[in-house]
Amino acid sequence: MASNVSIVYALLSVFVVFVFSKFVNHRAQMSKLAAIPTLGSSGFLSSYLSAFRFVYHARDIIQEGYQKHYNSAFKVPLLDHWLVVVCGPKMTDEIRKATDEQLSSAEAFAEMLQTDITMGKTLRADPYQIGVILNALTKNVPARFPEVHDEMKTAFNDLIPPGEEWVKVPVLKTVLNIVCRTTNRLFVGLPLCRNEDWMDLNIFFTVNVFARASIINLFPTYLQPFVGWLITPRPASLRRAVKHLQPLFEKHFGLEGTTDDIDPASQSNNLLLWLWRQAQEGEQRTLNDLAMRVLSVNVAAIHTTSMAFTNALYYLAADPKLAEMLREEVETEVGRKGWTKNAMDGMRKLDSFLKESQRLSGTSAGTGFVPNLFFTY
Ligand code: HEM
């Protein structure tokens, strides 16, 4: 009985300390953001009610803020942080002129996704994987394009088999699978790109990173490393990734081969190889470090592309005339150049359509309102 009472006291003390830290944190943030009007409530407890409202009515709330504070800024309480929205060309221009020291999207993402905990510190210490995507990946797409096209075709045939009857398909779930397979055909090749466990790992690692980072962000800064250590998806996901990538790693970088004599059109010309070439000798050339970077690129690529593609499909469904016009362009380009990267580059209308559909319905409630910028506190 006595020990039960001690446990209750201990839990109560932890709870009181937690609430007190949240209160101190709230006061500090409020004084920093005092000049920015709030949409909803700024009270310590009442702001949580507004934050819950945001979960279900994000778009309406942002729209209201946009109309009330055009060419200015407003803030909205979320469950784990404050969102500051800056809207209108005047303000956007000021933001555009800000230096990286004044405003950094990389730092904002690191905090929002708690990347040091959820993906490890080495990724941010030297984020060379970004250069690999911008340079090596982009440069190698034309040579690997036939394979990517093949994977797209096969994935569509597997998941939405052609037939005479209409069938119902859950759009985002199906698109996630198609995009995961297709991007991974480029990243890691066959047969891994179709491996169920690899696809499951890469689709759900992103979801886990976002969900667990939100939980970690609920806690005061000094508790975050401890909570992070308890709930991070990193160790288990990394073990799974290493298990799958080990054979590829050994094939390229083990005793059997070198990295110099690889045919650009072969599937050995892949993300693991591009990362390896750019990595520094030592820690960065270990399978653990490379595997985490492959996971992180999947985090950046899969859900963004799937949401973009899903939104584009909805716009096509809403306006079949668009589909007619785009099909005509695709058929002309492919007729002239075949299914190549070069043909893709000639699809100007398709490019504008995708950009416009992204402008109107990006990856969050806010990105459909242009020009807007978001900051998190
Ligand atoms: C429509 C699809 C996509 C959208 C909307 C999108 C959007 C974004 C945004 C908003 C950022 C943050 C930019 C910043 O920090 O300034 C980003 C970063 C990044 N994206 Fe994309 N992306 C898409 C597809 C892809 C794909 C297909 C890849 C890989 C092949 C990719 C790889 C990356 C990488 C590596 C980063 C840097 C992440 C980091 O800071 O570690 N993205 N993307």
Short mmCIF file of C-alpha atoms and ligand atoms in Angstrom, two decimals:
data_model
loop_
_atom_site.label_atom_id
_atom_site.label_comp_id
_atom_site.label_asym_id
_atom_site.label_seq_id
_atom_site.Cartn_x
_atom_site.Cartn_y
_atom_site.Cartn_z
CA MET A 1 0.00 0.00 0.00
CA ALA A 2 2.79 2.38 1.06
CA SER A 3 4.68 1.69 -2.19
CA ASN A 4 1.51 2.41 -4.25
CA VAL A 5 1.20 5.79 -2.56
CA SER A 6 4.87 6.54 -3.35
CA ILE A 7 4.29 5.73 -7.02
CA VAL A 8 1.27 8.06 -7.11
CA TYR A 9 3.34 10.84 -5.46
CA ALA A 10 6.19 10.29 -7.89
CA LEU A 11 3.84 10.42 -10.91
CA LEU A 12 2.11 13.49 -9.54
CA SER A 13 5.45 15.24 -9.01
CA VAL A 14 6.55 14.44 -12.58
CA PHE A 15 3.22 15.73 -13.88
CA VAL A 16 3.48 18.98 -11.86
CA VAL A 17 7.06 19.56 -13.10
CA PHE A 18 5.91 18.81 -16.68
CA VAL A 19 2.98 21.27 -16.51
CA PHE A 20 5.16 23.92 -14.85
CA SER A 21 7.83 23.62 -17.58
CA LYS A 22 5.18 23.82 -20.28
CA PHE A 23 3.80 26.95 -18.59
CA VAL A 24 7.26 28.61 -18.43
CA ASN A 25 7.88 27.63 -22.06
CA HIS A 26 4.47 29.06 -23.06
CA ARG A 27 5.23 32.40 -21.34
CA ALA A 28 8.62 32.62 -23.06
CA GLN A 29 7.12 31.94 -26.50
CA MET A 30 4.27 34.39 -25.92
CA SER A 31 6.67 37.20 -25.08
CA LYS A 32 8.75 36.40 -28.19
CA LEU A 33 5.66 36.30 -30.46
CA ALA A 34 3.65 39.02 -28.65
CA ALA A 35 3.58 41.39 -31.64
CA ILE A 36 1.97 38.78 -33.91
CA PRO A 37 -1.84 38.50 -33.67
CA THR A 38 -3.25 35.06 -32.75
CA LEU A 39 -5.97 33.19 -34.55
CA GLY A 40 -7.81 31.30 -31.81
CA SER A 41 -6.66 31.55 -28.23
CA SER A 42 -3.21 32.35 -26.77
CA GLY A 43 -4.04 31.23 -23.21
CA PHE A 44 -1.90 28.47 -21.68
CA LEU A 45 -4.70 25.90 -21.58
CA SER A 46 -7.22 27.43 -23.99
CA SER A 47 -4.61 27.43 -26.79
CA TYR A 48 -4.85 23.61 -26.70
CA LEU A 49 -8.56 23.87 -27.57
CA SER A 50 -7.66 26.00 -30.58
CA ALA A 51 -4.93 23.50 -31.47
CA PHE A 52 -7.49 20.66 -31.49
CA ARG A 53 -9.76 22.77 -33.69
CA PHE A 54 -6.84 23.16 -36.13
CA VAL A 55 -6.58 19.37 -36.51
CA TYR A 56 -10.03 19.30 -38.14
CA HIS A 57 -10.37 22.80 -39.63
CA ALA A 58 -6.81 23.73 -40.64
CA ARG A 59 -7.72 24.99 -44.07
CA ASP A 60 -10.59 27.22 -42.85
CA ILE A 61 -8.41 28.66 -40.08
CA ILE A 62 -5.56 29.50 -42.46
CA GLN A 63 -8.05 30.99 -44.94
CA GLU A 64 -9.52 33.19 -42.17
CA GLY A 65 -6.03 34.36 -41.14
CA TYR A 66 -5.11 35.04 -44.76
CA GLN A 67 -8.16 37.29 -45.22
CA LYS A 68 -7.77 39.10 -41.90
CA HIS A 69 -4.01 39.62 -41.99
CA TYR A 70 -3.12 39.87 -45.67
CA ASN A 71 0.29 41.51 -46.14
CA SER A 72 1.03 40.83 -42.51
CA ALA A 73 1.51 37.82 -40.19
CA PHE A 74 -0.56 35.77 -37.76
CA LYS A 75 0.08 32.87 -35.44
CA VAL A 76 -1.89 29.69 -34.78
CA PRO A 77 -1.43 27.33 -31.82
CA LEU A 78 -0.76 23.71 -32.79
CA LEU A 79 -0.52 20.84 -30.35
CA ASP A 80 3.28 20.77 -30.32
CA HIS A 81 4.32 24.24 -31.48
CA TRP A 82 3.21 27.66 -32.69
CA LEU A 83 2.78 28.13 -36.40
CA VAL A 84 3.51 31.62 -37.71
CA VAL A 85 2.06 32.33 -41.13
CA VAL A 86 3.39 35.22 -43.16
CA CYS A 87 1.23 36.21 -46.11
CA GLY A 88 1.13 38.65 -48.98
CA PRO A 89 3.85 39.78 -51.40
CA LYS A 90 5.20 42.57 -49.13
CA MET A 91 6.00 40.21 -46.28
CA THR A 92 7.15 37.41 -48.56
CA ASP A 93 9.68 39.76 -50.10
CA GLU A 94 11.11 40.57 -46.66
CA ILE A 95 11.43 36.87 -45.94
CA ARG A 96 13.06 36.26 -49.30
CA LYS A 97 15.77 38.77 -48.43
CA ALA A 98 16.52 37.14 -45.05
CA THR A 99 19.89 35.43 -44.74
CA ASP A 100 20.35 31.77 -43.77
CA GLU A 101 21.50 32.93 -40.35
CA GLN A 102 18.25 34.83 -39.83
CA LEU A 103 15.88 32.16 -41.16
CA SER A 104 16.77 28.56 -41.89
CA SER A 105 14.33 26.01 -43.30
CA ALA A 106 16.86 23.25 -42.56
CA GLU A 107 16.88 24.19 -38.85
CA ALA A 108 13.07 24.43 -38.83
CA PHE A 109 12.70 20.95 -40.36
CA ALA A 110 15.32 19.56 -37.95
CA GLU A 111 13.30 20.86 -35.03
CA MET A 112 9.89 19.91 -36.37
CA LEU A 113 11.01 16.35 -37.22
CA GLN A 114 13.47 16.13 -34.31
CA THR A 115 15.89 14.72 -36.85
CA ASP A 116 18.85 14.46 -34.43
CA ILE A 117 16.79 11.92 -32.48
CA THR A 118 14.59 10.33 -35.13
CA MET A 119 17.26 10.01 -37.84
CA GLY A 120 20.55 10.64 -36.06
CA LYS A 121 22.95 13.58 -35.75
CA THR A 122 25.30 12.57 -38.57
CA LEU A 123 22.71 13.43 -41.23
CA ARG A 124 22.64 17.06 -40.17
CA ALA A 125 26.34 17.29 -39.34
CA ASP A 126 27.15 16.68 -43.01
CA PRO A 127 23.99 16.55 -45.15
CA TYR A 128 25.87 15.49 -48.29
CA GLN A 129 22.87 13.34 -49.35
CA ILE A 130 21.16 16.58 -50.51
CA GLY A 131 24.02 17.24 -52.96
CA VAL A 132 23.79 13.62 -54.13
CA ILE A 133 20.08 14.11 -55.00
CA LEU A 134 20.71 17.44 -56.71
CA ASN A 135 23.72 16.23 -58.71
CA ALA A 136 24.36 12.48 -59.07
CA LEU A 137 20.71 11.39 -59.01
CA THR A 138 19.56 14.09 -61.44
CA LYS A 139 22.49 13.38 -63.77
CA ASN A 140 21.81 9.63 -63.80
CA VAL A 141 18.04 9.74 -64.37
CA PRO A 142 18.27 9.64 -68.21
CA ALA A 143 20.41 6.44 -68.18
CA ARG A 144 18.15 4.69 -65.66
CA PHE A 145 14.90 6.06 -67.12
CA PRO A 146 13.92 2.85 -69.04
CA GLU A 147 14.00 0.94 -65.76
CA VAL A 148 11.99 3.56 -63.89
CA HIS A 149 9.41 3.49 -66.70
CA ASP A 150 9.32 -0.31 -66.57
CA GLU A 151 8.67 -0.23 -62.81
CA MET A 152 5.89 2.33 -63.22
CA LYS A 153 4.17 0.17 -65.86
CA THR A 154 4.56 -3.03 -63.85
CA ALA A 155 3.39 -1.38 -60.64
CA PHE A 156 0.26 0.04 -62.31
CA ASN A 157 -0.49 -3.34 -63.89
CA ASP A 158 -0.05 -5.13 -60.56
CA LEU A 159 -2.06 -2.70 -58.46
CA ILE A 160 -4.67 -1.51 -60.97
CA PRO A 161 -4.89 -4.36 -63.51
CA PRO A 162 -6.37 -3.26 -66.85
CA GLY A 163 -9.91 -4.51 -67.46
CA GLU A 164 -13.30 -3.68 -68.99
CA GLU A 165 -15.10 -3.02 -65.69
CA TRP A 166 -14.71 -0.02 -63.39
CA VAL A 167 -13.01 -0.94 -60.10
CA LYS A 168 -12.66 1.01 -56.86
CA VAL A 169 -9.10 1.72 -55.75
CA PRO A 170 -8.03 3.61 -52.58
CA VAL A 171 -6.06 6.38 -54.26
CA LEU A 172 -3.36 7.48 -51.80
CA LYS A 173 -2.60 3.96 -50.54
CA THR A 174 -2.19 2.65 -54.10
CA VAL A 175 -0.18 5.66 -55.22
CA LEU A 176 2.14 5.30 -52.19
CA ASN A 177 2.94 1.75 -53.27
CA ILE A 178 3.51 2.72 -56.90
CA VAL A 179 5.72 5.69 -55.97
CA CYS A 180 7.68 3.68 -53.39
CA ARG A 181 8.40 0.91 -55.88
CA THR A 182 9.27 3.29 -58.69
CA THR A 183 11.61 5.58 -56.75
CA ASN A 184 13.28 2.57 -55.16
CA ARG A 185 13.88 0.98 -58.55
CA LEU A 186 16.18 3.97 -59.05
CA PHE A 187 17.48 4.04 -55.47
CA VAL A 188 18.18 0.31 -54.88
CA GLY A 189 17.02 -1.58 -58.00
CA LEU A 190 15.38 -5.00 -58.38
CA PRO A 191 14.41 -7.14 -56.51
CA LEU A 192 14.61 -4.98 -53.37
CA CYS A 193 12.35 -2.21 -54.73
CA ARG A 194 9.45 -4.73 -54.80
CA ASN A 195 10.24 -6.36 -51.47
CA GLU A 196 7.15 -6.04 -49.21
CA ASP A 197 9.16 -5.45 -46.05
CA TRP A 198 11.39 -2.82 -47.70
CA MET A 199 8.31 -0.97 -49.01
CA ASP A 200 6.56 -1.21 -45.66
CA LEU A 201 9.69 0.07 -43.89
CA ASN A 202 10.09 3.06 -46.19
CA ILE A 203 6.43 4.06 -46.28
CA PHE A 204 5.98 3.79 -42.51
CA PHE A 205 9.36 5.15 -41.42
CA THR A 206 8.20 8.59 -42.62
CA VAL A 207 4.88 8.26 -40.77
CA ASN A 208 6.74 7.17 -37.63
CA VAL A 209 9.24 10.02 -37.86
CA PHE A 210 6.47 12.63 -38.15
CA ALA A 211 4.25 11.05 -35.47
CA ARG A 212 7.01 10.48 -32.92
CA ALA A 213 8.60 13.88 -33.51
CA SER A 214 5.20 15.41 -32.67
CA ILE A 215 5.15 13.48 -29.40
CA ILE A 216 8.75 14.48 -28.56
CA ASN A 217 7.89 18.13 -29.30
CA LEU A 218 5.12 18.01 -26.69
CA PHE A 219 7.80 17.75 -23.98
CA PRO A 220 10.01 20.52 -22.58
CA THR A 221 13.42 20.74 -24.28
CA TYR A 222 15.35 19.20 -21.38
CA LEU A 223 13.12 16.07 -21.44
CA GLN A 224 13.19 15.63 -25.23
CA PRO A 225 16.40 13.53 -25.44
CA PHE A 226 15.02 11.12 -22.82
CA VAL A 227 11.55 10.84 -24.41
CA GLY A 228 13.22 10.58 -27.81
CA TRP A 229 15.43 7.75 -26.62
CA LEU A 230 12.30 5.91 -25.43
CA ILE A 231 10.21 6.28 -28.58
CA THR A 232 12.51 6.93 -31.53
CA PRO A 233 11.82 4.62 -34.50
CA ARG A 234 15.52 4.86 -35.49
CA PRO A 235 17.25 1.74 -34.09
CA ALA A 236 14.62 -0.79 -35.19
CA SER A 237 14.17 0.82 -38.63
CA LEU A 238 17.92 1.02 -39.15
CA ARG A 239 18.32 -2.68 -38.32
CA ARG A 240 15.64 -3.53 -40.89
CA ALA A 241 17.24 -1.29 -43.53
CA VAL A 242 20.71 -2.72 -42.91
CA LYS A 243 19.39 -6.27 -43.27
CA HIS A 244 18.02 -5.42 -46.73
CA LEU A 245 20.95 -3.29 -47.92
CA GLN A 246 23.74 -5.60 -46.72
CA PRO A 247 23.83 -7.74 -49.92
CA LEU A 248 23.93 -4.63 -52.15
CA PHE A 249 26.60 -3.07 -49.98
CA GLU A 250 28.76 -6.19 -50.07
CA LYS A 251 28.30 -6.56 -53.82
CA HIS A 252 29.54 -3.04 -54.54
CA PHE A 253 31.94 -2.28 -51.78
CA GLY A 254 32.99 -5.68 -50.46
CA LEU A 255 35.77 -7.84 -51.74
CA GLU A 256 34.03 -8.60 -55.03
CA GLY A 257 33.96 -5.25 -56.78
CA THR A 258 35.11 -1.69 -57.20
CA THR A 259 32.94 1.37 -57.70
CA ASP A 260 34.65 2.55 -60.87
CA ASP A 261 33.58 0.17 -63.63
CA ILE A 262 29.81 0.36 -63.28
CA ASP A 263 27.61 0.64 -66.39
CA PRO A 264 25.45 3.81 -65.99
CA ALA A 265 22.38 1.96 -67.33
CA SER A 266 22.76 -0.95 -64.89
CA GLN A 267 20.91 -1.03 -61.61
CA SER A 268 24.22 -1.06 -59.77
CA ASN A 269 24.36 2.61 -60.70
CA ASN A 270 22.15 3.42 -57.72
CA LEU A 271 21.70 5.67 -54.69
CA LEU A 272 23.94 3.55 -52.50
CA LEU A 273 26.77 3.96 -55.01
CA TRP A 274 26.24 7.73 -55.43
CA LEU A 275 26.21 8.15 -51.65
CA TRP A 276 29.33 6.00 -51.27
CA ARG A 277 31.22 8.08 -53.83
CA GLN A 278 30.40 11.28 -52.00
CA ALA A 279 30.90 9.92 -48.46
CA GLN A 280 34.12 10.59 -46.59
CA GLU A 281 36.37 7.69 -45.58
CA GLY A 282 35.54 6.33 -42.13
CA GLU A 283 32.18 6.62 -40.34
CA GLN A 284 30.33 7.90 -43.44
CA ARG A 285 31.32 4.81 -45.43
CA THR A 286 29.75 2.39 -42.97
CA LEU A 287 26.60 0.50 -43.89
CA ASN A 288 24.77 2.02 -40.89
CA ASP A 289 25.43 5.58 -41.99
CA LEU A 290 24.65 4.91 -45.67
CA ALA A 291 21.45 3.01 -44.78
CA MET A 292 20.18 5.89 -42.64
CA ARG A 293 20.78 8.29 -45.52
CA VAL A 294 18.87 6.00 -47.92
CA LEU A 295 15.97 5.98 -45.41
CA SER A 296 16.12 9.77 -45.11
CA VAL A 297 15.96 10.25 -48.88
CA ASN A 298 12.92 7.95 -48.94
CA VAL A 299 11.38 10.13 -46.21
CA ALA A 300 11.89 13.20 -48.42
CA ALA A 301 10.70 11.52 -51.64
CA ILE A 302 7.80 9.12 -51.14
CA HIS A 303 4.97 10.90 -49.32
CA THR A 304 5.63 14.26 -51.03
CA THR A 305 5.49 12.71 -54.50
CA SER A 306 2.48 10.53 -53.62
CA MET A 307 0.49 13.47 -52.32
CA ALA A 308 1.41 15.55 -55.36
CA PHE A 309 0.37 12.73 -57.71
CA THR A 310 -2.88 12.07 -55.81
CA ASN A 311 -3.87 15.73 -55.92
CA ALA A 312 -3.08 15.85 -59.63
CA LEU A 313 -5.33 12.80 -60.19
CA TYR A 314 -8.20 14.53 -58.38
CA TYR A 315 -7.83 17.62 -60.56
CA LEU A 316 -7.88 15.41 -63.67
CA ALA A 317 -10.97 13.59 -62.45
CA ALA A 318 -12.70 16.91 -61.81
CA ASP A 319 -11.94 18.21 -65.30
CA PRO A 320 -11.69 15.46 -67.93
CA LYS A 321 -10.93 18.04 -70.66
CA LEU A 322 -7.55 18.54 -68.98
CA ALA A 323 -6.86 14.82 -69.34
CA GLU A 324 -7.62 15.01 -73.07
CA MET A 325 -5.24 17.91 -73.60
CA LEU A 326 -2.44 16.33 -71.56
CA ARG A 327 -2.83 12.93 -73.22
CA GLU A 328 -2.43 14.58 -76.61
CA GLU A 329 0.85 16.19 -75.50
CA VAL A 330 2.17 12.95 -73.93
CA GLU A 331 1.32 10.92 -77.04
CA THR A 332 3.02 13.46 -79.34
CA GLU A 333 6.22 13.59 -77.28
CA VAL A 334 6.41 9.83 -76.72
CA GLY A 335 5.64 9.25 -80.43
CA ARG A 336 8.68 11.36 -81.35
CA LYS A 337 11.16 10.38 -78.66
CA GLY A 338 9.85 7.20 -77.01
CA TRP A 339 9.50 6.82 -73.24
CA THR A 340 12.65 8.79 -72.38
CA LYS A 341 13.72 11.54 -70.04
CA ASN A 342 14.07 13.70 -73.14
CA ALA A 343 10.39 13.17 -73.98
CA MET A 344 9.45 14.09 -70.39
CA ASP A 345 11.40 17.34 -70.72
CA GLY A 346 9.25 18.25 -73.74
CA MET A 347 5.96 17.87 -71.83
CA ARG A 348 5.48 21.56 -71.02
CA LYS A 349 1.72 21.43 -70.43
CA LEU A 350 2.08 18.46 -68.09
CA ASP A 351 4.82 20.30 -66.21
CA SER A 352 2.62 23.42 -65.80
CA PHE A 353 -0.35 21.29 -64.77
CA LEU A 354 1.66 19.55 -62.02
CA LYS A 355 3.15 22.83 -60.80
CA GLU A 356 -0.26 24.50 -60.70
CA SER A 357 -1.86 21.57 -58.91
CA GLN A 358 1.00 21.73 -56.34
CA ARG A 359 0.46 25.48 -55.95
CA LEU A 360 -3.22 24.96 -55.19
CA SER A 361 -2.95 21.91 -52.96
CA GLY A 362 0.51 21.27 -51.61
CA THR A 363 1.48 18.95 -48.83
CA SER A 364 -0.21 20.84 -45.98
CA ALA A 365 -3.22 23.08 -45.30
CA GLY A 366 -1.08 26.16 -45.79
CA THR A 367 0.65 25.47 -49.04
CA GLY A 368 -2.51 25.98 -51.07
CA PHE A 369 -2.35 29.70 -50.26
CA VAL A 370 0.26 31.56 -52.20
CA PRO A 371 2.35 33.44 -51.44
CA ASN A 372 2.49 32.25 -47.82
CA LEU A 373 5.34 31.23 -45.63
CA PHE A 374 5.27 29.21 -42.46
CA PHE A 375 7.46 29.24 -39.43
CA THR A 376 7.31 27.04 -36.40
CA TYR A 377 8.06 28.02 -32.80
C1 HEM B 1 6.31 16.62 -55.42
C2 HEM B 1 7.28 16.03 -54.75
C3 HEM B 1 8.15 16.76 -53.74
C4 HEM B 1 7.89 17.84 -52.96
C5 HEM B 1 6.61 18.68 -52.90
C6 HEM B 1 9.07 18.09 -52.16
C7 HEM B 1 9.22 19.12 -51.26
C8 HEM B 1 10.34 19.36 -50.51
C9 HEM B 1 10.51 20.45 -49.57
C10 HEM B 1 9.46 21.53 -49.28
C11 HEM B 1 11.74 20.35 -49.03
C12 HEM B 1 12.38 21.29 -48.00
C13 HEM B 1 13.14 22.31 -48.77
C14 HEM B 1 13.97 23.22 -47.92
O1 HEM B 1 14.49 22.81 -46.88
O2 HEM B 1 14.14 24.36 -48.33
C15 HEM B 1 12.37 19.18 -49.61
C16 HEM B 1 13.63 18.77 -49.31
C17 HEM B 1 14.22 17.65 -49.83
N1 HEM B 1 13.71 16.84 -50.82
FE1 HEM B 1 11.93 17.06 -51.72
N2 HEM B 1 10.01 17.13 -52.47
C18 HEM B 1 9.50 16.30 -53.41
C19 HEM B 1 10.11 15.20 -54.00
C20 HEM B 1 11.37 14.77 -53.69
C21 HEM B 1 12.02 13.61 -54.29
C22 HEM B 1 11.40 12.70 -55.36
C23 HEM B 1 13.25 13.50 -53.71
C24 HEM B 1 14.34 12.47 -53.94
C25 HEM B 1 14.56 11.89 -55.04
C26 HEM B 1 13.37 14.58 -52.74
C27 HEM B 1 14.47 14.79 -51.95
C28 HEM B 1 14.61 15.83 -51.05
C29 HEM B 1 15.76 15.98 -50.18
C30 HEM B 1 16.98 15.05 -50.11
C31 HEM B 1 15.51 17.11 -49.41
C32 HEM B 1 16.41 17.69 -48.34
C33 HEM B 1 15.94 17.06 -47.04
C34 HEM B 1 16.87 17.41 -45.92
O3 HEM B 1 16.98 18.60 -45.61
O4 HEM B 1 17.46 16.46 -45.37
N3 HEM B 1 12.23 15.32 -52.77
N4 HEM B 1 11.50 18.62 -50.51
#
